[in-house]
Coordinates of C-alpha atoms in Angstrom, one line a residue:
M1 CA -11.4 -30.7 70.1
A2 CA -12.9 -27.3 69.3
F3 CA -14.6 -27.1 65.9
I4 CA -13.8 -24.1 63.8
A5 CA -16.9 -22.7 62.2
E6 CA -17.3 -22.1 58.4
S7 CA -17.6 -18.3 59.1
E8 CA -14.2 -18.3 60.9
L9 CA -12.1 -20.4 58.5
I10 CA -13.4 -20.1 54.9
I11 CA -12.5 -23.0 52.6
N12 CA -13.5 -22.7 49.0
A13 CA -15.0 -25.3 46.7
R14 CA -11.7 -26.7 45.7
G15 CA -10.6 -27.2 49.3
A16 CA -8.3 -24.2 49.4
V17 CA -8.1 -21.5 52.0
Y18 CA -10.2 -18.4 51.0
H19 CA -7.8 -15.5 50.3
L20 CA -4.7 -17.4 49.2
D21 CA -6.6 -20.0 47.2
V22 CA -4.0 -22.6 48.3
R23 CA -4.6 -26.2 49.4
P24 CA -2.5 -27.6 52.3
E25 CA -0.4 -29.9 50.0
E26 CA 0.4 -26.9 47.8
L27 CA 2.4 -25.1 50.4
A28 CA 6.1 -25.8 51.3
T29 CA 7.3 -25.4 54.9
T30 CA 9.9 -22.8 53.7
V31 CA 7.9 -19.7 52.6
I32 CA 9.2 -16.5 51.1
T33 CA 6.9 -13.5 51.3
V34 CA 7.0 -10.5 49.0
G35 CA 4.8 -7.5 48.9
D36 CA 4.5 -7.1 45.2
P37 CA 2.5 -9.8 43.3
F38 CA 4.7 -9.3 40.3
R39 CA 7.8 -10.1 42.4
V40 CA 6.7 -13.7 42.9
K41 CA 7.9 -14.7 39.5
E42 CA 11.1 -12.8 40.1
V43 CA 11.7 -15.2 42.9
S44 CA 10.4 -18.4 41.3
K45 CA 12.4 -17.9 38.1
H46 CA 15.3 -19.1 40.2
F47 CA 13.5 -22.3 41.0
D48 CA 14.7 -25.5 39.2
R49 CA 11.1 -26.4 38.7
I50 CA 7.7 -25.0 39.7
E51 CA 4.9 -27.4 40.6
V52 CA 2.1 -25.0 41.8
Q53 CA 1.0 -21.6 40.6
R54 CA -2.1 -20.0 42.3
E55 CA -3.5 -16.5 42.1
H56 CA -6.4 -14.8 43.9
R57 CA -6.7 -11.0 44.3
E58 CA -3.2 -9.7 45.2
F59 CA -2.2 -13.0 46.6
V60 CA 0.0 -15.0 44.2
T61 CA 1.7 -18.3 45.2
H62 CA 4.3 -20.3 43.5
T63 CA 5.7 -23.5 45.0
G64 CA 8.7 -25.4 43.6
Y65 CA 12.2 -26.6 44.2
I66 CA 15.8 -25.4 44.3
G67 CA 17.7 -28.7 44.3
N68 CA 15.9 -30.8 46.9
R69 CA 14.7 -27.8 48.8
R70 CA 10.9 -27.2 48.4
L71 CA 9.9 -23.6 48.7
S72 CA 6.8 -21.4 48.3
V73 CA 6.8 -17.7 47.5
V74 CA 3.7 -15.8 48.4
S75 CA 2.8 -12.2 47.7
T76 CA 1.2 -10.4 50.7
G77 CA 0.4 -7.0 49.3
I78 CA 1.4 -3.9 51.3
G79 CA 0.8 -3.4 55.0
P80 CA 0.2 -5.2 58.3
D81 CA -3.5 -5.8 57.6
N82 CA -2.6 -8.0 54.7
I83 CA 0.0 -9.8 56.9
D84 CA -2.8 -10.6 59.3
I85 CA -4.7 -12.4 56.4
V86 CA -1.6 -14.2 55.0
F87 CA -0.1 -15.4 58.2
N88 CA -3.4 -16.8 59.7
E89 CA -4.0 -18.6 56.4
L90 CA -0.5 -19.9 56.1
D91 CA -0.8 -21.3 59.6
A92 CA -4.2 -22.8 58.9
L93 CA -2.8 -24.6 55.9
V94 CA -0.3 -26.5 58.0
N95 CA -1.9 -26.7 61.5
I96 CA -5.7 -27.1 60.9
D97 CA -7.3 -30.2 59.5
F98 CA -9.5 -28.9 56.8
E99 CA -11.7 -32.1 56.9
T100 CA -12.5 -32.0 60.6
R101 CA -12.0 -28.2 61.1
T102 CA -9.9 -28.8 64.2
I103 CA -6.4 -27.9 65.2
K104 CA -3.9 -30.7 64.5
P105 CA -2.5 -32.5 67.6
E106 CA 1.1 -32.0 66.2
L107 CA 1.9 -28.6 65.0
T108 CA 4.2 -27.6 62.1
A109 CA 6.6 -24.7 62.3
L110 CA 7.1 -22.8 59.0
N111 CA 10.3 -20.9 58.1
V112 CA 9.0 -17.6 56.7
V113 CA 11.4 -15.1 55.2
R114 CA 10.2 -11.7 53.9
M115 CA 12.1 -10.2 51.0
G116 CA 11.1 -6.6 50.5
T117 CA 12.2 -2.9 50.2
S118 CA 12.7 -0.4 52.9
G119 CA 14.1 3.0 53.9
S120 CA 17.2 3.3 56.0
L121 CA 17.2 5.5 59.1
Q122 CA 21.0 5.5 59.6
A123 CA 23.7 7.3 57.7
H124 CA 25.9 4.2 57.9
I125 CA 23.3 2.0 56.1
P126 CA 23.4 3.3 52.6
V127 CA 21.1 3.0 49.6
D128 CA 21.6 -0.2 47.8
S129 CA 22.6 -2.2 50.9
F130 CA 20.7 -5.0 52.7
V131 CA 19.2 -5.3 56.3
A132 CA 18.3 -8.4 58.3
S133 CA 15.9 -7.2 61.0
T134 CA 16.8 -8.3 64.5
Y135 CA 13.4 -7.0 65.8
G136 CA 10.2 -5.7 64.4
L137 CA 8.8 -2.7 66.3
G138 CA 5.3 -2.0 65.4
L139 CA 3.6 1.4 65.2
D140 CA 0.6 -0.2 63.5
N141 CA -1.5 -1.7 66.4
L142 CA -2.1 -5.1 64.7
L143 CA -0.6 -7.2 67.5
N144 CA -2.6 -5.2 70.1
F145 CA -5.6 -7.2 68.9
Y146 CA -3.8 -10.4 69.9
R147 CA -2.3 -11.7 73.2
L148 CA 1.3 -10.8 72.6
E149 CA 3.3 -10.7 75.9
Q150 CA 6.5 -8.8 76.0
N151 CA 9.4 -10.2 78.0
T152 CA 11.4 -8.0 80.5
E153 CA 14.0 -6.8 78.0
E154 CA 11.3 -6.0 75.4
A155 CA 9.2 -4.1 77.9
S156 CA 12.2 -2.1 79.0
L157 CA 13.1 -1.4 75.3
L158 CA 9.6 -0.2 74.6
Q159 CA 9.5 2.0 77.6
S160 CA 12.7 3.6 76.5
F161 CA 11.4 4.0 73.0
N162 CA 8.1 5.6 74.2
T163 CA 10.0 8.0 76.4
H164 CA 12.4 9.0 73.6
T165 CA 9.9 9.4 70.8
Q166 CA 6.9 10.7 72.8
L167 CA 4.4 9.0 70.4
T168 CA 1.0 9.4 72.0
F169 CA -1.3 8.0 69.2
T170 CA -0.2 4.4 69.2
Q171 CA 0.8 1.5 71.5
P172 CA 4.0 0.1 70.1
Y173 CA 4.9 -3.6 70.4
I174 CA 8.0 -5.5 69.5
S175 CA 9.0 -9.1 68.6
G176 CA 12.3 -10.6 67.5
A177 CA 13.6 -12.5 64.5
A178 CA 14.1 -16.3 64.7
P179 CA 17.7 -16.8 65.8
S180 CA 17.9 -20.0 63.8
L181 CA 17.4 -17.9 60.6
L182 CA 19.0 -14.6 61.6
K183 CA 22.4 -16.2 62.3
N184 CA 22.8 -17.2 58.6
F185 CA 22.3 -13.6 57.3
V186 CA 25.3 -11.8 58.7
D187 CA 27.9 -11.4 55.9
G188 CA 26.6 -8.6 53.5
Y189 CA 23.6 -7.7 55.7
H190 CA 23.4 -4.8 58.2
Q191 CA 21.3 -5.8 61.3
G192 CA 19.1 -3.6 63.5
I193 CA 15.5 -2.9 64.7
T194 CA 13.0 -2.4 61.9
V195 CA 10.1 -0.1 62.6
T196 CA 6.8 -1.0 60.9
C197 CA 4.5 1.8 60.0
P198 CA 0.8 1.6 59.0
G199 CA 1.3 3.8 56.0
F200 CA 3.8 5.2 53.5
Y201 CA 3.4 8.9 53.7
G202 CA 2.5 10.6 57.0
P203 CA 3.2 7.5 59.2
Q204 CA 6.8 7.5 57.7
G205 CA 7.2 11.2 58.2
R206 CA 6.7 12.2 54.5
V207 CA 5.1 15.6 53.8
L208 CA 3.4 16.3 50.5
R209 CA 0.3 18.5 51.0
L210 CA -0.7 17.4 54.5
G211 CA 1.0 18.5 57.7
I212 CA 1.9 15.7 60.1
R213 CA 1.6 15.4 63.8
N214 CA 5.2 14.3 64.5
P215 CA 7.5 16.3 62.2
Q216 CA 10.5 15.1 64.3
L217 CA 9.7 11.4 63.8
I218 CA 12.6 10.6 61.5
D219 CA 15.1 12.3 63.9
R220 CA 13.7 10.6 66.9
L221 CA 13.8 7.1 65.3
T222 CA 17.4 7.7 64.0
E223 CA 18.7 8.9 67.4
F224 CA 17.1 6.1 69.5
R225 CA 19.5 3.8 71.3
F226 CA 18.9 1.1 73.9
G227 CA 22.1 -0.7 74.9
N228 CA 23.4 -2.1 71.6
H229 CA 20.0 -1.8 69.9
F230 CA 19.2 0.9 67.3
I231 CA 16.6 1.4 64.6
S232 CA 18.1 0.6 61.2
N233 CA 15.1 1.1 58.9
F234 CA 11.4 1.2 58.5
E235 CA 8.8 -0.3 56.3
M236 CA 5.2 -1.7 56.5
E237 CA 5.2 -5.5 57.4
T238 CA 8.1 -6.7 59.6
S239 CA 6.6 -6.3 63.1
A240 CA 3.3 -8.0 62.0
I241 CA 5.3 -10.9 60.6
Y242 CA 7.5 -11.3 63.7
G243 CA 4.6 -10.9 66.1
L244 CA 2.2 -13.3 64.4
G245 CA 5.0 -15.7 63.7
R246 CA 6.0 -15.7 67.3
L247 CA 2.4 -16.3 68.6
L248 CA 1.8 -19.1 66.0
G249 CA 5.2 -20.8 66.6
H250 CA 6.8 -20.1 63.2
H251 CA 10.4 -19.0 62.5
C252 CA 10.5 -15.7 60.8
L253 CA 13.1 -13.3 59.3
S254 CA 12.7 -10.0 57.4
L255 CA 15.3 -9.1 54.8
S256 CA 15.2 -5.6 53.2
A257 CA 16.8 -4.0 50.2
I258 CA 17.5 -0.4 51.1
V259 CA 16.0 1.7 48.3
A260 CA 16.0 4.9 50.2
N261 CA 18.1 6.6 52.9
R262 CA 15.8 9.0 54.8
V263 CA 18.8 10.7 56.6
A264 CA 20.7 11.4 53.4
R265 CA 17.5 11.9 51.4
E266 CA 18.7 9.6 48.7
F267 CA 16.9 7.0 46.6
S268 CA 18.3 4.0 44.6
K269 CA 19.0 4.6 41.0
D270 CA 18.0 1.0 40.1
G271 CA 15.7 -0.6 42.8
G272 CA 14.8 -3.5 40.5
A273 CA 18.4 -4.6 40.2
L274 CA 18.9 -4.2 44.0
V275 CA 15.9 -6.4 44.8
E276 CA 17.2 -9.0 42.3
R277 CA 20.5 -9.1 44.1
L278 CA 18.7 -9.5 47.4
I279 CA 16.7 -12.4 46.0
E280 CA 19.7 -14.2 44.5
K281 CA 21.9 -13.8 47.6
S282 CA 19.2 -14.8 50.1
L283 CA 17.9 -17.7 48.0
G284 CA 21.4 -19.1 47.9
I285 CA 21.6 -19.1 51.7
L286 CA 18.0 -20.4 52.2
S287 CA 18.3 -23.3 49.7
N288 CA 21.5 -24.5 51.5
L289 CA 20.2 -24.5 55.1
P290 CA 19.9 -27.8 56.9
S291 CA 16.4 -29.4 56.5

């Protein structure tokens, strides 16, 4: 068995993984991720009881129960670079023996559900609605550092996407949601491809004082079609979650509250209330899934 060096997996003095400051027994196998550290308590306030609360940098973790369902909620911060940290450490907590520093012979698959905000790219997906992402299509390059293989359909979809958008500065990748989770989030959720960007302003076509290289980006994303597939929204984490989750063998789903519609140029009048509705509705589904 290959030994994982101290420089590669950093475990602190209390036996917790470095960035999250969480020990293996403090993590549930159903994990909700949120970008905003302050949103962790907005999720865990719905728990019947909380047994673990940890905080280190922007990474806040609460673990507790809704009925008999044990859940953890973890803040990731914004962006795919933070997802790289969080997902590798979540996986280490369940699939690496911290005593021997070796990979466990029997691996555990986590259920990981992102609950975040996003901007719609379709007129029929209005502000104050919800999206369950069928795929995450990354413009961020994170998964190009890993060995993510695209299947035939994914490769054809990406080829069509590249031809349509004419993006020359990135190598897009794509990965799908876990069907075992996605099938439960149909009623009250739009579904479509979510594009993940490496930034909020220029990478998402926003212009303040700086000119951008692709001023037609929004239009090209909105117009893209491949069979029944279309791009529903974009944000900054989904493709990294889906790609790393796929490689590590976890079941992942991204749920978005639509706070902006970039086609109609509208923004939610009460984003906080919208996110609260997403949390309540999605927790109700998650807590009742078969174990």
